[in-house]
Short mmCIF file of C-alpha atoms in Angstrom, two decimals:
data_model
loop_
_atom_site.label_atom_id
_atom_site.label_comp_id
_atom_site.label_asym_id
_atom_site.label_seq_id
_atom_site.Cartn_x
_atom_site.Cartn_y
_atom_site.Cartn_z
CA MET G 1 13.73 -9.76 -0.70
CA SER G 2 14.25 -11.59 -3.93
CA THR G 3 15.49 -10.10 -7.20
CA ALA G 4 11.95 -9.12 -8.07
CA LEU G 5 11.78 -6.55 -5.32
CA ASN G 6 15.08 -4.86 -4.72
CA GLY G 7 17.16 -2.06 -6.08
CA HIS G 8 14.25 0.23 -7.02
CA GLY G 9 11.68 2.56 -5.50
CA GLN G 10 13.85 3.88 -2.66
CA THR G 11 11.72 6.89 -1.88
CA THR G 12 12.09 8.69 1.41
CA ASP G 13 9.35 11.30 1.24
CA ARG G 14 7.59 12.05 4.48
CA ARG G 15 3.88 12.21 5.24
CA SER G 16 3.88 16.00 5.26
CA GLN G 17 4.67 15.94 1.54
CA LEU G 18 1.73 13.74 0.57
CA PRO G 19 -0.96 15.23 -1.68
CA PRO G 20 -4.18 16.26 0.13
CA GLN G 21 -6.08 13.16 -1.03
CA MET G 22 -3.40 10.95 0.58
CA SER G 23 -2.76 12.91 3.78
CA SER G 24 -4.80 10.56 5.96
CA PRO G 25 -6.19 7.04 5.77
CA SER G 26 -9.80 6.84 4.62
CA PRO G 27 -12.15 4.12 5.82
CA PRO G 28 -12.84 1.57 3.10
CA PRO G 29 -16.45 1.15 1.97
CA ASP G 30 -16.60 -2.67 2.02
CA VAL G 31 -15.14 -4.08 5.23
CA ASP G 32 -15.92 -7.49 6.66
CA ARG G 33 -15.98 -6.75 10.39
CA ARG G 34 -16.68 -10.40 11.14
CA ARG G 35 -13.39 -11.56 9.63
CA ASN G 36 -11.69 -13.75 12.24
CA ARG G 37 -8.31 -13.96 10.52
CA LEU G 38 -5.59 -11.81 9.06
CA PRO G 39 -6.47 -10.23 5.69
CA THR G 40 -5.05 -11.37 2.37
CA LEU G 41 -3.10 -9.12 0.03
CA ASN G 42 -6.02 -9.05 -2.39
CA GLU G 43 -8.33 -7.78 0.37
CA VAL G 44 -5.83 -5.04 1.24
CA LEU G 45 -5.46 -3.95 -2.39
CA GLN G 46 -9.24 -3.96 -2.87
CA ARG G 47 -9.60 -1.62 0.17
CA GLN G 48 -11.58 -4.18 2.17
CA THR G 49 -9.52 -3.77 5.37
CA MET G 50 -9.03 -1.10 8.01
CA ALA G 51 -6.03 0.39 9.79
CA PRO G 52 -3.37 -0.71 10.51
CA VAL G 53 -3.61 -3.30 7.69
CA ASP G 54 -5.29 -1.08 5.11
CA LEU G 55 -3.96 0.00 1.72
CA PHE G 56 -2.67 3.32 3.10
CA SER G 57 -0.53 1.51 5.70
CA PHE G 58 0.69 -1.01 3.11
CA TYR G 59 1.72 1.84 0.80
CA ILE G 60 3.66 3.52 3.64
CA TYR G 61 5.29 0.19 4.50
CA MET G 62 6.32 -0.45 0.89
CA ARG G 63 7.70 3.09 0.62
CA ASP G 64 9.56 3.45 3.92
CA GLN G 65 10.53 -0.09 4.93
CA GLN G 66 10.40 -2.37 1.92
CA ARG G 67 11.75 0.28 -0.49
CA SER G 68 9.73 -1.30 -3.30
CA VAL G 69 6.84 1.10 -3.71
CA ASP G 70 7.28 1.15 -7.50
CA TYR G 71 5.85 -2.36 -7.71
CA LEU G 72 2.77 -1.33 -5.77
CA ASP G 73 2.41 1.84 -7.85
CA PHE G 74 2.64 -0.24 -11.04
CA TRP G 75 -0.10 -2.60 -9.82
CA LEU G 76 -2.33 0.32 -8.83
CA ASP G 77 -1.77 2.14 -12.12
CA VAL G 78 -2.59 -0.97 -14.15
CA THR G 79 -5.75 -1.36 -12.07
CA GLN G 80 -6.60 2.27 -12.75
CA HIS G 81 -5.97 1.71 -16.47
CA MET G 82 -8.45 -1.17 -16.38
CA SER G 83 -10.99 1.09 -14.66
CA LEU G 84 -10.41 3.69 -17.35
CA CYS G 85 -11.12 1.09 -20.04
CA ARG G 86 -14.28 -0.03 -18.28
CA HIS G 87 -15.39 3.57 -17.94
CA TYR G 88 -14.83 4.11 -21.65
CA VAL G 89 -16.83 1.00 -22.58
CA ARG G 90 -19.59 1.93 -20.13
CA GLU G 91 -19.97 5.29 -21.87
CA LEU G 92 -20.22 3.51 -25.21
CA ARG G 93 -22.78 1.13 -23.79
CA ARG G 94 -24.91 4.03 -22.59
CA SER G 95 -24.61 5.58 -26.02
CA VAL G 96 -25.91 2.31 -27.53
CA LEU G 97 -28.86 2.29 -25.16
CA VAL G 98 -29.92 5.81 -26.13
CA GLU G 99 -29.06 5.18 -29.81
CA THR G 100 -26.70 8.06 -30.24
CA PRO G 101 -25.88 9.02 -33.86
CA GLU G 102 -22.18 8.46 -33.22
CA LEU G 103 -22.55 4.77 -32.47
CA GLU G 104 -25.04 4.19 -35.28
CA LYS G 105 -22.03 4.55 -37.58
CA GLY G 106 -20.33 1.60 -35.86
CA SER G 107 -20.71 -2.04 -36.70
CA LYS G 108 -23.49 -4.25 -35.40
CA ARG G 109 -20.86 -6.59 -34.04
CA SER G 110 -19.50 -3.86 -31.79
CA SER G 111 -22.97 -3.15 -30.49
CA MET G 112 -23.52 -6.82 -29.74
CA ILE G 113 -20.24 -7.01 -27.85
CA LEU G 114 -21.10 -3.89 -25.88
CA ASP G 115 -24.37 -5.48 -24.79
CA GLN G 116 -22.36 -8.16 -22.99
CA PHE G 117 -20.97 -5.61 -20.55
CA ALA G 118 -23.02 -4.77 -17.51
CA ASP G 119 -22.99 -1.32 -15.99
CA PRO G 120 -20.39 -1.32 -13.16
CA ASN G 121 -22.68 0.94 -11.13
CA ASP G 122 -25.53 -1.57 -11.37
CA PRO G 123 -25.97 -3.50 -8.09
CA ALA G 124 -26.67 -6.55 -10.18
CA GLY G 125 -23.54 -5.98 -12.19
CA PRO G 126 -20.57 -8.24 -12.85
CA SER G 127 -19.74 -10.98 -10.41
CA THR G 128 -16.74 -10.50 -8.14
CA HIS G 129 -15.63 -14.10 -8.52
CA LYS G 130 -12.16 -14.48 -10.00
CA ASP G 131 -13.23 -16.57 -13.01
CA ASP G 132 -16.08 -14.24 -13.92
CA THR G 133 -13.84 -11.20 -13.53
CA LYS G 134 -11.19 -12.76 -15.75
CA THR G 135 -13.80 -13.55 -18.41
CA SER G 136 -15.16 -10.01 -18.21
CA ASN G 137 -11.65 -8.59 -18.63
CA GLN G 138 -11.06 -10.80 -21.66
CA GLN G 139 -14.31 -9.60 -23.22
CA LEU G 140 -13.34 -6.01 -22.49
CA SER G 141 -9.94 -6.44 -24.13
CA ALA G 142 -11.48 -8.25 -27.10
CA TYR G 143 -13.89 -5.39 -27.71
CA LEU G 144 -11.17 -2.75 -27.50
CA ARG G 145 -9.03 -4.66 -29.99
CA GLN G 146 -12.03 -5.08 -32.29
CA GLU G 147 -12.82 -1.37 -32.13
CA ARG G 148 -9.21 -0.48 -32.94
CA GLN G 149 -9.29 -2.73 -36.00
CA GLU G 150 -12.57 -1.22 -37.19
CA ASN G 151 -11.05 2.25 -36.87
CA GLY G 152 -8.14 1.16 -39.01
CA GLY G 153 -5.68 1.33 -36.13
CA ASN G 154 -5.75 5.12 -36.22
CA ASN G 155 -5.33 5.47 -32.50
CA GLN G 156 -1.55 5.69 -32.63
CA HIS G 157 -0.70 8.45 -30.24
CA SER G 158 2.48 9.92 -28.87
CA PRO G 159 2.36 10.67 -25.13
CA HIS G 160 4.37 13.83 -25.73
CA SER G 161 2.07 15.53 -28.23
CA SER G 162 -1.39 15.77 -26.72
CA LEU G 163 -3.22 17.68 -24.06
CA GLY G 164 -4.30 14.49 -22.36
CA SER G 165 -0.70 13.34 -22.18
CA GLU G 166 0.46 16.60 -20.67
CA GLN G 167 -2.21 16.40 -18.00
CA SER G 168 -1.39 12.79 -17.32
CA GLY G 169 2.29 13.65 -17.16
CA ALA G 170 1.52 16.29 -14.55
CA ARG G 171 0.20 13.49 -12.38
CA GLY G 172 3.05 11.14 -13.16
CA SER G 173 5.73 9.55 -11.07
CA GLY G 174 8.19 12.40 -11.55
CA ASP G 175 6.31 14.80 -9.26
CA ARG G 176 8.60 16.29 -6.65
CA GLY G 177 7.95 17.71 -3.24
CA PRO G 178 9.29 20.97 -1.76
CA ASN G 179 12.61 19.30 -0.96
CA GLY G 180 12.99 17.73 -4.39
CA GLU G 181 11.84 14.30 -3.21
CA ARG G 182 9.42 12.25 -5.30
CA LEU G 183 5.78 12.28 -4.24
CA PRO G 184 3.66 9.14 -4.45
CA ARG G 185 1.51 8.83 -7.57
CA ALA G 186 -2.03 10.15 -7.32
CA SER G 187 -3.34 6.76 -8.47
CA PHE G 188 -2.92 5.49 -4.90
CA MET G 189 -6.09 7.09 -3.59
CA SER G 190 -7.54 8.26 -6.88
CA ASN G 191 -11.27 7.92 -7.30
CA GLY G 192 -11.69 10.20 -10.26
CA LEU G 193 -13.20 7.46 -12.39
CA GLN G 194 -15.71 6.65 -9.71
CA ASN G 195 -16.81 10.25 -9.70
CA GLY G 196 -16.97 10.35 -13.48
CA THR G 197 -14.20 12.92 -13.92
CA THR G 198 -11.31 12.47 -16.30
CA ASP G 199 -8.89 14.52 -18.31
CA SER G 200 -10.55 13.85 -21.64
CA ASN G 201 -11.80 16.71 -23.81
CA SER G 202 -13.94 14.39 -25.90
CA PRO G 203 -17.39 15.95 -26.46
CA ALA G 204 -19.11 12.59 -26.92
CA HIS G 205 -17.74 10.62 -23.99
CA THR G 206 -16.17 11.33 -20.61
CA VAL G 207 -13.19 9.20 -21.67
CA ALA G 208 -11.83 9.28 -25.21
CA ARG G 209 -10.07 6.35 -26.86
CA ALA G 210 -6.89 8.44 -27.04
CA ASP G 211 -6.89 8.58 -23.23
CA LEU G 212 -6.60 4.80 -23.10
CA ARG G 213 -3.60 4.99 -25.39
CA VAL G 214 -1.99 7.70 -23.24
CA SER G 215 -2.60 5.67 -20.09
CA ALA G 216 -1.02 2.52 -21.54
CA GLU G 217 2.00 4.41 -22.85
CA ASN G 218 2.51 6.21 -19.54
CA ILE G 219 2.66 2.86 -17.76
CA LEU G 220 5.11 1.58 -20.36
CA TYR G 221 7.40 4.62 -20.22
CA THR G 222 7.25 4.98 -16.43
CA TYR G 223 7.83 1.40 -15.26
CA LEU G 224 8.78 -0.96 -18.07
CA LEU G 225 11.19 0.51 -20.59
CA PRO G 226 14.88 -0.04 -19.73
CA GLY G 227 16.27 3.01 -17.97
CA SER G 228 12.87 4.47 -17.06
CA GLU G 229 12.66 6.53 -13.88
CA ARG G 230 10.78 3.87 -11.89
CA GLU G 231 11.80 0.75 -13.77
CA ILE G 232 10.67 -2.51 -12.20
CA ILE G 233 12.24 -5.91 -12.77
CA LEU G 234 10.18 -8.25 -14.96
CA PRO G 235 11.13 -11.37 -16.95
CA GLN G 236 12.62 -10.30 -20.27
CA GLY G 237 10.16 -12.30 -22.35
CA MET G 238 7.20 -10.74 -20.56
CA LEU G 239 8.69 -7.28 -20.97
CA ASN G 240 9.32 -7.77 -24.70
CA ASP G 241 5.72 -8.93 -25.26
CA ILE G 242 4.32 -5.80 -23.56
CA ILE G 243 6.60 -3.44 -25.50
CA ALA G 244 5.71 -5.12 -28.80
CA SER G 245 1.99 -5.09 -28.05
CA ILE G 246 1.94 -1.36 -27.27
CA GLU G 247 4.54 0.09 -29.61
CA GLU G 248 4.21 -2.24 -32.62
CA ASP G 249 0.63 -3.55 -32.43
CA GLY G 250 -0.83 -0.33 -31.00
CA ARG G 251 -2.76 -2.15 -28.28
CA ASP G 252 -4.04 -0.40 -25.17
CA ASP G 253 -6.43 -2.99 -23.77
CA PRO G 254 -5.97 -4.21 -20.15
CA GLU G 255 -4.97 -7.71 -21.24
CA VAL G 256 -1.60 -6.31 -22.35
CA PHE G 257 -0.58 -5.92 -18.70
CA ASP G 258 -2.25 -9.05 -17.25
CA ALA G 259 0.93 -11.14 -17.00
CA ALA G 260 2.97 -8.28 -15.50
CA LYS G 261 0.19 -7.46 -13.04
CA ASP G 262 -0.02 -11.06 -11.86
CA TYR G 263 3.78 -11.21 -11.59
CA THR G 264 4.01 -8.10 -9.40
CA PHE G 265 1.10 -9.29 -7.26
CA GLN G 266 2.82 -12.62 -6.61
CA ALA G 267 6.12 -10.84 -5.89
CA MET G 268 4.47 -8.55 -3.31
CA GLU G 269 2.54 -11.45 -1.83
CA ARG G 270 5.71 -13.53 -1.47
CA ASP G 271 8.32 -10.93 -0.54
CA ALA G 272 6.58 -7.96 1.07
CA PHE G 273 3.19 -8.90 2.48
CA PRO G 274 4.38 -11.37 5.18
CA GLY G 275 6.68 -8.69 6.59
CA PHE G 276 3.84 -6.17 6.48
CA LEU G 277 1.58 -8.46 8.52
CA ARG G 278 4.37 -9.11 11.04
CA SER G 279 4.96 -5.39 11.35
CA LYS G 280 1.33 -4.29 11.66
CA ALA G 281 -0.59 -7.28 13.04
CA LEU G 282 2.01 -8.42 15.61
CA GLY G 283 3.48 -5.02 16.46
CA ASN G 284 2.67 -1.33 16.42
CA LEU G 285 6.08 0.33 15.98
CA VAL G 286 8.16 1.35 12.96
CA PRO G 287 11.95 0.70 12.78
CA PRO G 288 13.09 4.24 13.78
CA SER G 289 10.88 4.09 16.86
CA ILE G 290 12.18 0.61 17.71
CA MET G 291 15.77 1.83 17.46
CA ALA G 292 15.03 4.83 19.68
CA ARG G 293 13.56 2.55 22.35
CA ARG G 294 16.57 0.24 22.12
CA ILE G 295 18.98 3.11 22.73
CA LEU G 296 16.88 4.57 25.55
CA GLY G 297 16.46 1.15 27.16
CA LEU G 298 20.17 0.34 27.12
CA LEU G 299 21.08 3.75 28.54
CA SER G 300 18.43 3.47 31.26
CA LEU G 301 19.54 -0.02 32.28
CA PHE G 302 23.18 1.05 32.30
CA GLY G 303 22.29 4.00 34.52
CA GLY G 304 20.16 1.77 36.76
CA PHE G 305 22.87 -0.84 37.27
CA TRP G 306 25.54 1.81 37.82
CA ALA G 307 23.41 3.67 40.38
CA GLY G 308 22.26 0.44 42.01
CA PHE G 309 25.77 -0.90 42.66
CA ALA G 310 26.91 2.56 43.78
CA LEU G 311 24.10 2.79 46.34
CA ILE G 312 24.81 -0.74 47.59
CA PHE G 313 28.51 -0.16 48.08
CA LEU G 314 27.86 3.23 49.67
CA ASP G 315 25.40 1.51 52.03
CA LYS G 316 22.59 3.95 51.29
CA PRO G 317 19.21 3.43 52.99
CA LYS G 318 16.36 1.70 51.20
CA HIS G 319 14.22 4.83 50.76
CA ILE G 320 17.01 6.35 48.65
CA ARG G 321 17.41 3.15 46.62
CA CYS G 322 13.73 3.37 45.66
CA TRP G 323 14.80 5.88 43.03
CA LEU G 324 16.12 2.89 41.12
CA ILE G 325 12.51 2.11 40.19
CA LEU G 326 12.64 4.83 37.52
CA PRO G 327 15.65 3.72 35.40
CA PHE G 328 14.86 0.00 35.72
CA THR G 329 11.21 0.46 34.72
CA ILE G 330 12.07 2.62 31.71
CA GLY G 331 14.94 0.34 30.65
CA VAL G 332 13.00 -2.92 30.86
CA TYR G 333 9.92 -1.41 29.19
CA CYS G 334 11.89 0.04 26.27
CA LEU G 335 13.93 -3.13 25.69
CA ALA G 336 10.77 -5.26 25.78
CA SER G 337 9.20 -2.93 23.21
CA ASP G 338 12.33 -3.29 21.08
CA GLN G 339 12.37 -7.07 21.37
CA TYR G 340 8.71 -7.57 20.40
CA SER G 341 8.25 -4.45 18.18
CA ILE G 342 5.26 -3.37 20.23
CA ASP G 343 4.58 -0.63 22.73
CA PRO G 344 2.19 -2.48 25.06
CA ILE G 345 0.54 0.56 26.65
CA LEU G 346 -0.14 2.27 23.32
CA ALA G 347 -1.32 -1.03 21.84
CA LEU G 348 -3.81 -1.49 24.69
CA LEU G 349 -4.99 2.07 24.08
CA GLY G 350 -5.59 1.14 20.44
CA PHE G 351 -2.81 3.00 18.61
CA SER G 352 -0.44 1.88 15.87
CA GLU G 353 2.48 3.85 14.42
CA TYR G 354 2.60 4.22 10.63
CA THR G 355 5.46 6.75 10.42
CA PHE G 356 7.84 7.88 13.16
CA MET G 357 5.79 9.47 15.97
CA ASN G 358 2.60 9.49 13.87
CA TRP G 359 -0.15 7.27 15.22
CA SER G 360 -3.47 6.00 13.95
CA ARG G 361 -6.30 4.09 15.60
CA ILE G 362 -6.36 0.30 15.30
CA ARG G 363 -9.70 -0.34 13.58
CA GLU G 364 -9.36 -3.87 12.21
CA PRO G 365 -11.17 -5.99 14.87
CA PHE G 366 -9.08 -9.16 14.60
CA VAL G 367 -5.80 -7.21 14.62
CA ARG G 368 -7.01 -5.25 17.65
CA ARG G 369 -7.66 -8.46 19.58
CA LEU G 370 -4.35 -9.95 18.49
CA LEU G 371 -2.38 -6.89 19.56
CA ASN G 372 -4.23 -6.71 22.87
CA LYS G 373 -3.19 -10.29 23.71
CA ARG G 374 0.39 -9.68 22.64
CA ALA G 375 0.58 -6.36 24.51
CA SER G 376 -0.75 -7.98 27.70
CA MET G 377 1.91 -10.68 27.49
CA VAL G 378 4.72 -8.17 26.91
CA LEU G 379 3.47 -5.93 29.71
CA ALA G 380 3.31 -8.88 32.13
CA CYS G 381 6.90 -9.88 31.28
CA THR G 382 8.03 -6.27 31.68
CA ILE G 383 6.45 -5.98 35.12
CA LEU G 384 7.88 -9.32 36.23
CA ILE G 385 11.47 -8.52 35.19
CA GLY G 386 11.25 -4.93 36.44
CA VAL G 387 9.95 -5.94 39.85
CA ALA G 388 12.67 -8.61 40.19
CA LEU G 389 15.44 -6.09 39.47
CA ILE G 390 13.94 -3.48 41.77
CA ILE G 391 13.57 -5.91 44.68
CA LEU G 392 17.10 -7.21 44.17
CA PHE G 393 18.79 -3.81 44.25
CA ILE G 394 16.60 -2.28 46.96
CA PHE G 395 16.58 -5.06 49.54
CA VAL G 396 20.08 -6.48 49.10
CA PRO G 397 22.18 -5.60 52.20
CA GLY G 398 24.52 -2.67 51.71
CA LYS G 399 28.24 -2.73 52.41
CA ALA G 400 30.32 0.40 52.65
CA LEU G 401 33.73 0.11 51.01
#
């Protein structure tokens, strides 16, 4: 890991402490089952993959192995903040379409800008291409800045003095489990915006403008300010620009976090994602399980060699030496699993381990085929080495000492 992804986010909470909405992986809605390659990080983050290379597995990997889950939580929370902004603008757009009295008080320019935004629920909505998405985000941020200026910048809001802030704080990164360990943020599997539910008490819209301010400040105070509970490492210039934009300029539009979001994405793509693919696409075991197999394999082989030489030098008959099949088979199988980070039998049965002794089905087609080939190779090597050792110690002539 580089400097961008170390020294933070060392959470050790177990799966039993996850909130109900995170207690099990959920199948993503948009999955390309014809994909004949490993997925990209963007596809994983957009929930376009299935186990064991889905977002749930990547979150567990970042939490338990990479120890850098704060970077992923930051990226997810910024994405959720963008969704909150879009939801807010969508509500305004609907108000324009029905000519609500509230928006008739606004400027014509705001109405014209709102008309440029398509409804996210419309099948013919915004394009998913990167350039079009970037342009749409810029338009969204431009409108939010324009609205703030028209309102005289009266959206200054302290995250410690409002009902929305208290509710948001209840969902924040400081939540603790029964044993005092930090729980993952609810933003990981949150779909509240998709269901149209928020914490706003605004009578006119589902999301109030103050909620955007609270969301932006929560991200700032949770991840970016020096000494914050889940501080992430960002270039100082980038960090200063974000702090100035939020605290001095009063901005809460998504464009404030664009540079930091891209930076964390590139850091995860460079430092964490290759290890995740090696762990989940080329193997099906987690480090504690690998270590357990290493210890069991070494003990079994030690016992097998000790018993084998003892039986040879005691000149025991071959039918008694056949008991050596058990320790040699277990030892070779466990050490092969340790060497290749894969349990071949469980891989062929279609299981992958995401936490110690917790298994999930392998549902990504290309990963399933890849693991089947790798498991067959490991199993063939295991059988070959095991049979060679068994034949050697069973059929070698005995000699009583």
